[in-house]
Tab-separated table of C-alpha atoms (C1' of nucleotides) in Angstrom:
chain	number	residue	atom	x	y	z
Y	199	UNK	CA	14.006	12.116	5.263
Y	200	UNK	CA	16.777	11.993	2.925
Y	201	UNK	CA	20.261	12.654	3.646
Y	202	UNK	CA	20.797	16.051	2.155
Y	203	UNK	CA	17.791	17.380	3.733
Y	204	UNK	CA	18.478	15.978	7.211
Y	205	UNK	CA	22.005	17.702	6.857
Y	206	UNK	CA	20.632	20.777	5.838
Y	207	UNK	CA	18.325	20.839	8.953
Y	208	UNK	CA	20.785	20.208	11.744
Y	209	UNK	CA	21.571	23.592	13.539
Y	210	UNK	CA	18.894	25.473	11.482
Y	211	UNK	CA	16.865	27.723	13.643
Y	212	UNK	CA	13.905	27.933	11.333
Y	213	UNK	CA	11.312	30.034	13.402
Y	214	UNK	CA	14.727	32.674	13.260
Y	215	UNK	CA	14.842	32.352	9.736
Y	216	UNK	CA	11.306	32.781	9.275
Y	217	UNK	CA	10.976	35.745	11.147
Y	218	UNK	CA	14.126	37.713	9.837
Y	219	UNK	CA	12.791	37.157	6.307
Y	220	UNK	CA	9.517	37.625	6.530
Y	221	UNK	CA	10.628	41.032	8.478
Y	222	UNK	CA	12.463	41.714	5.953
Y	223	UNK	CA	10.409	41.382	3.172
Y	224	UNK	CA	7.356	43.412	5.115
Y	225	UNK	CA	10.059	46.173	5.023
Y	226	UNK	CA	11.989	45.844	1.897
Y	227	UNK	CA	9.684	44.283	-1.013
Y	228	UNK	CA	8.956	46.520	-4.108
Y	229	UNK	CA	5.853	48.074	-5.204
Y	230	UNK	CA	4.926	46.019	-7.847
Y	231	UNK	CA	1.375	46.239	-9.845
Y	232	UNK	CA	0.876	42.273	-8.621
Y	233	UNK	CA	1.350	43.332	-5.215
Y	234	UNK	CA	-1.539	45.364	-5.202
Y	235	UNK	CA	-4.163	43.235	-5.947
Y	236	UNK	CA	-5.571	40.126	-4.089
Y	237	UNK	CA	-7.510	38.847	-7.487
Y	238	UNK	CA	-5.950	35.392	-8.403
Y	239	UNK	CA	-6.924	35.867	-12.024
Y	240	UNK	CA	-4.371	38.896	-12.060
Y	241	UNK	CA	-1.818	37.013	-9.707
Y	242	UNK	CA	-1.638	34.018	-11.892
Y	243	UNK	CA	-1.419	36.441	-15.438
Y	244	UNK	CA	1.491	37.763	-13.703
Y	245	UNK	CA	3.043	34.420	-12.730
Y	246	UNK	CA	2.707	33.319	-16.103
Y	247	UNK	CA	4.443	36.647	-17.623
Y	248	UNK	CA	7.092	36.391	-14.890
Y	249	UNK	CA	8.298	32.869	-16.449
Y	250	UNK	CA	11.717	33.100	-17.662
Y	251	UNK	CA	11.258	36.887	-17.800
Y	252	UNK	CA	12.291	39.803	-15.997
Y	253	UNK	CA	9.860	42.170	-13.513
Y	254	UNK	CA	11.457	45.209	-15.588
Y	255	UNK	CA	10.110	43.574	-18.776
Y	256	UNK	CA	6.729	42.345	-17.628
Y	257	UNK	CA	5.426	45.306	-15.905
Y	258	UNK	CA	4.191	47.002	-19.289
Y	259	UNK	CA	2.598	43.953	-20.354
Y	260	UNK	CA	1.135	43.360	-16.902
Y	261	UNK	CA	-0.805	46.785	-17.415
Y	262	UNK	CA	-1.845	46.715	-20.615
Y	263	UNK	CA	-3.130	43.157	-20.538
Y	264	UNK	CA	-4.871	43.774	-17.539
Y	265	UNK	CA	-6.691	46.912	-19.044
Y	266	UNK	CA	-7.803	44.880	-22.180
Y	267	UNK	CA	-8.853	41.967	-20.045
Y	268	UNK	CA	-9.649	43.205	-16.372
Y	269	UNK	CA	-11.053	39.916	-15.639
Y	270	UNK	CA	-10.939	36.128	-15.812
Y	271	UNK	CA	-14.343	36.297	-18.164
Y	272	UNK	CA	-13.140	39.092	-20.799
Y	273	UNK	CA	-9.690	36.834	-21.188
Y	274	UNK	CA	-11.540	33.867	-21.798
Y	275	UNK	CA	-13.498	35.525	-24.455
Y	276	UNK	CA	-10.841	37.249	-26.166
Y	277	UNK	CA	-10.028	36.396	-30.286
Y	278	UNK	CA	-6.311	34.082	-30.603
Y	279	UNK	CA	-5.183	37.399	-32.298
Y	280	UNK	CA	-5.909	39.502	-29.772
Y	281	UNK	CA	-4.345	37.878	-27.069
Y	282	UNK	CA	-1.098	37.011	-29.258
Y	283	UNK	CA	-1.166	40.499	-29.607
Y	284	UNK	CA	-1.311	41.485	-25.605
Y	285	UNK	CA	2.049	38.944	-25.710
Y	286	UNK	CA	3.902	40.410	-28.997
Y	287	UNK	CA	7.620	40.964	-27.975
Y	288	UNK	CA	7.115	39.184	-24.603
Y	289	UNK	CA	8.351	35.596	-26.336
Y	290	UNK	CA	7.432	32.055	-25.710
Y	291	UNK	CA	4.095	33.134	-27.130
Y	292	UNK	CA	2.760	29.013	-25.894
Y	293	UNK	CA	2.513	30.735	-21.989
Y	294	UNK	CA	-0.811	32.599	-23.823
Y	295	UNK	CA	-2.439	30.450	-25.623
Y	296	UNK	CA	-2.072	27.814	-22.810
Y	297	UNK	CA	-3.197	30.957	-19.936
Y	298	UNK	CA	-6.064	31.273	-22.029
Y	299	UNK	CA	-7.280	27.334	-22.678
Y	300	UNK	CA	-6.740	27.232	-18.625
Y	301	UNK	CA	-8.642	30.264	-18.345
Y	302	UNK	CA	-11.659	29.178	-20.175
Y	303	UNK	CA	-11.730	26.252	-18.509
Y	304	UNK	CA	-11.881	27.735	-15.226
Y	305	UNK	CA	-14.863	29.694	-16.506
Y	306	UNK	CA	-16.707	26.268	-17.878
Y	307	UNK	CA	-15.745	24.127	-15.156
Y	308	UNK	CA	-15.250	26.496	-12.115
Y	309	UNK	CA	-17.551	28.453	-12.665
Y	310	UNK	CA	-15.556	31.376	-13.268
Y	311	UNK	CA	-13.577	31.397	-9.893
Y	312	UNK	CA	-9.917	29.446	-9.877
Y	313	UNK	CA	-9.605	26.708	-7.787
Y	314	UNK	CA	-7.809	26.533	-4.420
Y	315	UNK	CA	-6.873	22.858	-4.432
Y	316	UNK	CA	-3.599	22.684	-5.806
Y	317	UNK	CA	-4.104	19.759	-7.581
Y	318	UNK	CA	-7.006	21.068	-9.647
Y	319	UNK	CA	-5.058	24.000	-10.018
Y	320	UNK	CA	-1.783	22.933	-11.144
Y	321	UNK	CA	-3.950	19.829	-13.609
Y	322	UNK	CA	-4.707	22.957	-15.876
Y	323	UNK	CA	-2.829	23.934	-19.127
Y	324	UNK	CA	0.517	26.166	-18.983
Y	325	UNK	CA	0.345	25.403	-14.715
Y	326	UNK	CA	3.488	23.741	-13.783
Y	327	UNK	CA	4.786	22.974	-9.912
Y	328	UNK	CA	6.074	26.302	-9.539
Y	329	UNK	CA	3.414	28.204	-10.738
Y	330	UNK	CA	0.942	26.024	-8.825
Y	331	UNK	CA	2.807	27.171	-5.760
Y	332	UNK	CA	3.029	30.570	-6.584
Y	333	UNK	CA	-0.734	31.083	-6.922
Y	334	UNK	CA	-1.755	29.204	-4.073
Y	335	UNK	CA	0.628	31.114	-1.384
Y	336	UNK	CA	0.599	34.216	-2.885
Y	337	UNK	CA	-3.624	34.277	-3.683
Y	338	UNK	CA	-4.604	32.203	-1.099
Y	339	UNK	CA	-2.424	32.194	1.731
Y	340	UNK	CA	-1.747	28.239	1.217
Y	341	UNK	CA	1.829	26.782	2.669
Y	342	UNK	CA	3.125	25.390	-0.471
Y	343	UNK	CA	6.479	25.154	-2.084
Y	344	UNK	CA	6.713	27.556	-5.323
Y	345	UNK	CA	10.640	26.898	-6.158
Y	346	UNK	CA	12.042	28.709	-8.755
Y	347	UNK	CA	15.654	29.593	-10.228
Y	348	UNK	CA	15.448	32.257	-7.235
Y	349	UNK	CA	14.829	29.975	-4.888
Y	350	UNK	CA	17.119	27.372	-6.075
Y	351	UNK	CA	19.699	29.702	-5.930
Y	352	UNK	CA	19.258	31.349	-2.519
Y	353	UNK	CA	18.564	27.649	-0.361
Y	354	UNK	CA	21.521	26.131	-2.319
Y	355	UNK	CA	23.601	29.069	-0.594
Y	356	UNK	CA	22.075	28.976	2.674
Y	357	UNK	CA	22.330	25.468	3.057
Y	358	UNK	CA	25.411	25.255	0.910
Y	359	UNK	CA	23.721	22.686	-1.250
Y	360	UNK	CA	25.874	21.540	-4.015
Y	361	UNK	CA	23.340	19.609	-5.852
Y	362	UNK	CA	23.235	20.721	-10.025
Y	363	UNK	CA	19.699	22.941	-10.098
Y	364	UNK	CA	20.247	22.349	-13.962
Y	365	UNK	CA	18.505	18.636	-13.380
Y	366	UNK	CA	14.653	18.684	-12.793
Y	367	UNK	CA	14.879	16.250	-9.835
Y	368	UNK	CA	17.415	18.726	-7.992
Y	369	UNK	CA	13.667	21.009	-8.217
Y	370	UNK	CA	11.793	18.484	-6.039
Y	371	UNK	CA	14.840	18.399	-3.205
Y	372	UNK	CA	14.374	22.260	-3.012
Y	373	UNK	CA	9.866	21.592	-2.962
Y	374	UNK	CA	11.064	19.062	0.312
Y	375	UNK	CA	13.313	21.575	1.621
Y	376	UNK	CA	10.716	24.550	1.218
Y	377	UNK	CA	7.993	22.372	2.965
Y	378	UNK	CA	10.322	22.133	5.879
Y	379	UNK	CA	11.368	25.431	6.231
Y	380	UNK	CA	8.259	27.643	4.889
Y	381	UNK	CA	6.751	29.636	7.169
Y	382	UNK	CA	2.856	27.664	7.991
Y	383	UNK	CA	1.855	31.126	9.077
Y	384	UNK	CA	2.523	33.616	6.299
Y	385	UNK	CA	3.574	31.342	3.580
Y	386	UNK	CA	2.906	34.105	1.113
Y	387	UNK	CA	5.568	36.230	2.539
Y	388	UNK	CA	7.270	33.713	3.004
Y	389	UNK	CA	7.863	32.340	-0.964
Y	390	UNK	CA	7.935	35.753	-2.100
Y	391	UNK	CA	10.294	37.062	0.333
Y	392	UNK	CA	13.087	34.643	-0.815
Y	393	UNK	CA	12.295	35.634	-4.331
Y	394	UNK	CA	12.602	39.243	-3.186
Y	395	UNK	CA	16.511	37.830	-1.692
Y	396	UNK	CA	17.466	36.259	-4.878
Y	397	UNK	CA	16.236	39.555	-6.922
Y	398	UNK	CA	18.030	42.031	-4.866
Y	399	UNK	CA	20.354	40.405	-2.352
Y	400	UNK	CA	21.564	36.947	-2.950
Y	401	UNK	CA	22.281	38.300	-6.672
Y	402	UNK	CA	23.690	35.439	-9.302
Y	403	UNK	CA	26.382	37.417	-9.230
Y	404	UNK	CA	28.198	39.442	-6.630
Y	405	UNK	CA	25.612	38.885	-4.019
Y	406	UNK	CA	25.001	41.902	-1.602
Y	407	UNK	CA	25.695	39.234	1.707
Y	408	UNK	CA	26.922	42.465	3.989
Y	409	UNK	CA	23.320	43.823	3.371
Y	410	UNK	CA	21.427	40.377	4.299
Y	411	UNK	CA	19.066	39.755	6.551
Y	412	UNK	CA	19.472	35.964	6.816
Y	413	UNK	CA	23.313	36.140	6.466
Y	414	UNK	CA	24.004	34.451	10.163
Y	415	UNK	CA	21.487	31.670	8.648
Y	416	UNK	CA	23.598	31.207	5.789
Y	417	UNK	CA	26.153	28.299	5.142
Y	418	UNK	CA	27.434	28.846	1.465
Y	419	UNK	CA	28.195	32.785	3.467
Y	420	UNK	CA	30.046	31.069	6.684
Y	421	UNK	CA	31.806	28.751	4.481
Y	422	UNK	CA	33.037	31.524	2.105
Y	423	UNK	CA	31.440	29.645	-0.594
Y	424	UNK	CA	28.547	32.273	-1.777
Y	425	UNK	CA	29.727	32.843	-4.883
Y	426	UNK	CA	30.174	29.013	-5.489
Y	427	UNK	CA	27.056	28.274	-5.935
Y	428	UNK	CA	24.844	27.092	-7.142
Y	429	UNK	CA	26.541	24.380	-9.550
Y	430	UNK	CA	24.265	24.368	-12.662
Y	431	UNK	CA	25.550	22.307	-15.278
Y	432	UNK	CA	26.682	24.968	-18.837
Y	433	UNK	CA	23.846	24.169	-21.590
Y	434	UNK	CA	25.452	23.110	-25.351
Y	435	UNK	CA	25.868	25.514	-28.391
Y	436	UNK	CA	22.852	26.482	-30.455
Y	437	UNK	CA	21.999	26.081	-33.624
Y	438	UNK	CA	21.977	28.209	-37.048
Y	439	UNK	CA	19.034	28.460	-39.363
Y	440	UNK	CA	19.187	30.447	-42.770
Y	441	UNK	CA	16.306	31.886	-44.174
Y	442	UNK	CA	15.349	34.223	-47.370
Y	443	UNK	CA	12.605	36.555	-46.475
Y	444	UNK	CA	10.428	38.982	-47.923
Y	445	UNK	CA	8.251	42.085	-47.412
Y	446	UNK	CA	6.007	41.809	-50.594
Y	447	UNK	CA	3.923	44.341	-51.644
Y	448	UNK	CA	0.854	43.940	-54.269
Y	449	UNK	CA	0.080	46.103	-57.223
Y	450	UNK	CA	-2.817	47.552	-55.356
Y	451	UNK	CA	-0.406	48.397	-52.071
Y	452	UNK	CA	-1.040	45.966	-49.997
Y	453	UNK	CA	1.185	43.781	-47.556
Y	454	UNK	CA	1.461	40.035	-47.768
Y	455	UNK	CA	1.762	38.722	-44.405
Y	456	UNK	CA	1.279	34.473	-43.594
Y	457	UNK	CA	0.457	33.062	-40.109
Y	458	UNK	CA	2.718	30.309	-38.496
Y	459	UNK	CA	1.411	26.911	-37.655
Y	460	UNK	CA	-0.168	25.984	-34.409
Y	461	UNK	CA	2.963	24.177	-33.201
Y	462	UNK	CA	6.517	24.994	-32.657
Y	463	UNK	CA	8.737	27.731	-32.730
Y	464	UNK	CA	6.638	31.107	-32.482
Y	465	UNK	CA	3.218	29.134	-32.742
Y	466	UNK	CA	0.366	30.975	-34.197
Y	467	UNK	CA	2.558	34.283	-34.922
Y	468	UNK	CA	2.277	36.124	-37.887
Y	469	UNK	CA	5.302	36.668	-39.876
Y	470	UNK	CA	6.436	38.060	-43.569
Y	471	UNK	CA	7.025	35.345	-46.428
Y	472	UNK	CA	10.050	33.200	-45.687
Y	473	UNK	CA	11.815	30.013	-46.867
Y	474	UNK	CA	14.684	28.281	-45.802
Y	475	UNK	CA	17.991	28.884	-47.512
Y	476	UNK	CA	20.946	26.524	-48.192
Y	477	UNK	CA	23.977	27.975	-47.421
Y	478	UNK	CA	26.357	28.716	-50.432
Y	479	UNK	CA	23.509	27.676	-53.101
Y	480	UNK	CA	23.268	30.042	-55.934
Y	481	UNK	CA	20.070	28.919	-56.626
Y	482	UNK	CA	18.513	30.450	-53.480
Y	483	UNK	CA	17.449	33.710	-55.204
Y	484	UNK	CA	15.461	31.982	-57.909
Y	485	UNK	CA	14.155	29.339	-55.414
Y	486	UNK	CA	12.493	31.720	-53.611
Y	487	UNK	CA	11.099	34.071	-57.076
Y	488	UNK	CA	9.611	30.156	-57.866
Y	489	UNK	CA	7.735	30.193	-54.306
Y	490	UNK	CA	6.285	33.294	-54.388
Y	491	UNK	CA	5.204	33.038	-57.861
Y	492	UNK	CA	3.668	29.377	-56.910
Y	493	UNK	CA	2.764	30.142	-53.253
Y	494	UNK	CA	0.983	33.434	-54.428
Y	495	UNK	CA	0.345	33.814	-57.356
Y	496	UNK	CA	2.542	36.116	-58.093
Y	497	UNK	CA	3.846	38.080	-60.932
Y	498	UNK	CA	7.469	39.545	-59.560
Y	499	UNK	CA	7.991	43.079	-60.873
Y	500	UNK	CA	10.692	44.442	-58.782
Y	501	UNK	CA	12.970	42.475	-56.170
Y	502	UNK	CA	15.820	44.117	-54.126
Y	503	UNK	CA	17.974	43.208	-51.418
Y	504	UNK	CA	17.157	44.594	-47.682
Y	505	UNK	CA	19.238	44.014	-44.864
Y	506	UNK	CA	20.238	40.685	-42.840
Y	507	UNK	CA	18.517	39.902	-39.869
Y	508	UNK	CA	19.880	38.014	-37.513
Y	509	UNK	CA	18.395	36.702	-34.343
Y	510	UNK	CA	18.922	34.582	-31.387
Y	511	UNK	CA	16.612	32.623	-30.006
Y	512	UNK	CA	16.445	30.028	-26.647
Y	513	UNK	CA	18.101	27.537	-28.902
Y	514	UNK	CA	18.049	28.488	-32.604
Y	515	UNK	CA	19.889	31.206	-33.960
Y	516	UNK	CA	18.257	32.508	-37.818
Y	517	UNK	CA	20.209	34.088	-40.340
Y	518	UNK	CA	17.407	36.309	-42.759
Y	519	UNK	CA	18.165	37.258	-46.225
Y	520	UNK	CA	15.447	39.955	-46.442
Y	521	UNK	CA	14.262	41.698	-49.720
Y	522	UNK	CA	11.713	43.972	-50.907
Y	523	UNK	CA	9.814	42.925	-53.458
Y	524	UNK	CA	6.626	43.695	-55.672
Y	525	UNK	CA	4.835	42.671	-57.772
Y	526	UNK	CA	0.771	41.500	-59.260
Y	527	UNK	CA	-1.272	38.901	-57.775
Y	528	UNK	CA	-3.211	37.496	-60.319
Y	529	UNK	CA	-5.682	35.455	-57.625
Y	530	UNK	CA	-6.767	35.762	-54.358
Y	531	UNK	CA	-4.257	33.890	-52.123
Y	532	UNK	CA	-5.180	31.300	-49.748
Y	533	UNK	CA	-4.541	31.049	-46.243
Y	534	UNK	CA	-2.602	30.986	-44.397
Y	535	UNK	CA	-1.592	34.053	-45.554
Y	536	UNK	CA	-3.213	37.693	-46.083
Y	537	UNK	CA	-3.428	40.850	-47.723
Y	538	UNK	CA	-3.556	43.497	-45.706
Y	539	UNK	CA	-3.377	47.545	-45.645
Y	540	UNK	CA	-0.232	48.979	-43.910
Y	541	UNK	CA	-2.841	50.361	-41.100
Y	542	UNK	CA	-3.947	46.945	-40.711
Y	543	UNK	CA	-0.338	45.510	-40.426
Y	544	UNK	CA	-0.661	46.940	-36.222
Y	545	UNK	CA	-3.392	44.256	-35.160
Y	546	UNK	CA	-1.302	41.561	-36.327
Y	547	UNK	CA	1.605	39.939	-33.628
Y	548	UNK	CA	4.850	39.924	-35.257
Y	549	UNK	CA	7.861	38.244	-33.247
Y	550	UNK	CA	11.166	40.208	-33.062
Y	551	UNK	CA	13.104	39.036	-36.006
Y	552	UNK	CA	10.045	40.460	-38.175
Y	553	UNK	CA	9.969	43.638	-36.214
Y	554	UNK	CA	13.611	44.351	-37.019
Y	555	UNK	CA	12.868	43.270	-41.061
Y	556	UNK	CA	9.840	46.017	-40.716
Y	557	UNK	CA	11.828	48.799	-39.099
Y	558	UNK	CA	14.273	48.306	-42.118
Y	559	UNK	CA	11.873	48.394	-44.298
Y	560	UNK	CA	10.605	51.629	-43.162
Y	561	UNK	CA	13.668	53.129	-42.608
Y	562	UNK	CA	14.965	52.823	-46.670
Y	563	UNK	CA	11.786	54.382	-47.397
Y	564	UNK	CA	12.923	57.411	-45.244
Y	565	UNK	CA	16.561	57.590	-46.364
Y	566	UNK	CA	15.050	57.537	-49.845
Y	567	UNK	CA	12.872	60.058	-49.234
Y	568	UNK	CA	9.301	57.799	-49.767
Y	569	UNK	CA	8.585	58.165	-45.811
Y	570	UNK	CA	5.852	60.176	-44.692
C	124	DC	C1'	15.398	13.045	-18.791
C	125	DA	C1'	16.651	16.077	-22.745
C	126	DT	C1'	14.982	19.238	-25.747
C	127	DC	C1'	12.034	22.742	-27.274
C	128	DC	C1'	10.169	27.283	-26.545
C	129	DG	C1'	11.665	34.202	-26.785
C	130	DT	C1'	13.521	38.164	-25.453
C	131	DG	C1'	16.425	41.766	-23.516
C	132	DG	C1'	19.860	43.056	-20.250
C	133	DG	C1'	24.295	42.419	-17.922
C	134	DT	C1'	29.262	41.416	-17.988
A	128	DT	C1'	31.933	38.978	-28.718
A	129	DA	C1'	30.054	35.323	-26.367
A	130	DC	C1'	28.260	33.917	-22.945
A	131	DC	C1'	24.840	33.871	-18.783
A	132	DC	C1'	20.710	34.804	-16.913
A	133	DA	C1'	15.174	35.747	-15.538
A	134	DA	C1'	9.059	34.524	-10.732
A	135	DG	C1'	9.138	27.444	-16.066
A	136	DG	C1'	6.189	24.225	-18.679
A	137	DA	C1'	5.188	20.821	-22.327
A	138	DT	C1'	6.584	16.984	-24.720
DNA sequence: CATCCGTGGGT
DNA sequence: TACCCAAGGAT
């Protein structure tokens, strides 16, 4: 065993530990709508949401996905539209489309049910270590590790663990750690018990330690260092993107919306007409009247200015000219984009920095008195 | 291993 | 305002 880990060990009482949390967590742990079910289809959709993302957040989503897809077989039916719509507003729109290729495979290969062998589990698309974990414990009772930034976080205080949980192999010390310390009895109390710490005791920041029920097990607490740790290593400055953007409307009143490609940043989203903008180029106005007119076809009858949007992103920050404009399509435009009725605009998933274009648009057509 | 991939809330 | 953070995974 390595040297961290052996140090870590010495003078642990780990059947106290176990006990105290699990206790704990038996007494303690919110009602959530994942914690009422025992159907691994709907534990792993809400492992998937719960990436990156807050409970507050998902719960919504959790509901209404689960009522437009109650089980394993409607999901893996469902249209690429309709399940980027389920996700609209949730972000990192990839966890879907990867939920759902898993999902149907599950249903081909499987035979419908989701494997309990970890390793057939965690082979399939958008199913990483932790998530791996998390399904097996939490559906199936199975002792394995499911680390996450809550668990990084609460084990580098315990054991006072100064090790940067910014660098992926810092992720397998904690898996080693986990596997020595979970409890082989009730390993799904167990993993989601320390999450349950790290969400409402052993905060990021000023951690509730008077109120915890491991605090006599906890080093980073005896050594005064709590609020220490953990080190994670401060991520570099982002980026800014400029854009010009448009929400075009035809002669005949309808909206021209264009769908993103497969790959990338918002993958597969729909989105209003857009092209990059060079910053201080004072040909960026009639840049963009020579891509509509060549992209669609179109005859520009009226053009005038919006709002900005501005949006940040996980790494990108965008900049968004936005303008109204209309005008007469003289052919029937090509994919990928589409002209569609306002009441058809709903069924499409828009990401955020659309949304906000959207809401502007609507709301100069109520300050001008146009709104209904 | 570093970078890409969303969004909203807290300080 | 400008950061940080939240039940990570793919490339």
């Amino acid at each position: 065993m390595n040297e961290i880990l052996h140090n870590a060990l010495k003078d642990f009482h780990i059947e106290d530990f176990q006990k105290s949390l699990v206790n704990w967590y038996e007494a303690e742990k919110r009602d959530l709508p994942w914690r009422r079910t025992n159907d691994p289809y709907k534990i792993w959709v809400s492992e998937v949401m719960l990436q990156q993302t807050r409970v507050d957040t998902v719960i919504p989503y959790y509901n209404r996905f689960l009522e437009k897809f109650p089980t394993l077989q409607d999901f893996a039916e469902a249209q690429e539209d309709e399940i980027l719509k389920a996700w609209e507003g949730l972000g990192y729109y990839s966890r879907v489309r990867n939920l759902q290729s898993a999902v149907r495979e599950v249903a081909e290969i499987y035979e419908g049910r989701v494997p309990e062998n970890i390793d057939e589990f965690q082979a399939l698309k958008g199913v990483g270590p932790y998530t791996a974990g998390a399904v097996m414990s939490i559906a199936f009772n199975k002792p394995e590790p499911a680390v996450d930034g809550n668990v990084m976080r609460v084990f580098s205080r315990i054991f006072s663990i100064e090790e940067d949980i910014a660098k992926p192999k810092t992720r397998k010390l904690f898996e080693e750690l986990v596997k020595e310390v979970i409890d082989p009895e009730n390993p799904s109390p167990f993993n989601q018990g320390i999450m349950e710490l790290g969400a409402l005791i052993c905060t990021p920041q000023a951690p509730s330690c008077l109120l915890c029920p491991v605090r006599e097990h906890c080093k980073g607490f005896h050594e005064g260092k709590e609020t220490m740790l953990p080190i994670k290593q401060t991520k570099k400055k982002i980026k800014n993107k400029k854009w010009i953007a448009a929400i075009v409307m035809t002669d005949t009143g309808e909206f021209v919306i264009r769908k993103r490609p497969r790959t990338g940043l918002l993958a597969s989203m729909w989105e209003y007409p857009n092209w990059e903008r060079d910053e201080g180029d004072a040909r960026n106005l009639e840049t963009f009247r020579l891509s509509l007119k060549e992209e669609l076809g179109m005859d520009i009858q009226t053009m005038e200015p919006l709002t900005t949007v501005k949006h940040v992103f996980s790494h990108v920050e965008w900049e968004m000219d936005a303008y109204v404009v209309k005008g007469l399509l003289h052919h029937k435009i090509n994919s990928p984009y589409l002209q569609v009725q306002e009441s058809q605009l709903a069924q499409y998933a828009f990401p955020v920095p659309f949304q906000k274009m959207w809401e502007a648009y609507k709301n100069t057509l109520v300050n001008s008195g146009k709104g209904s």
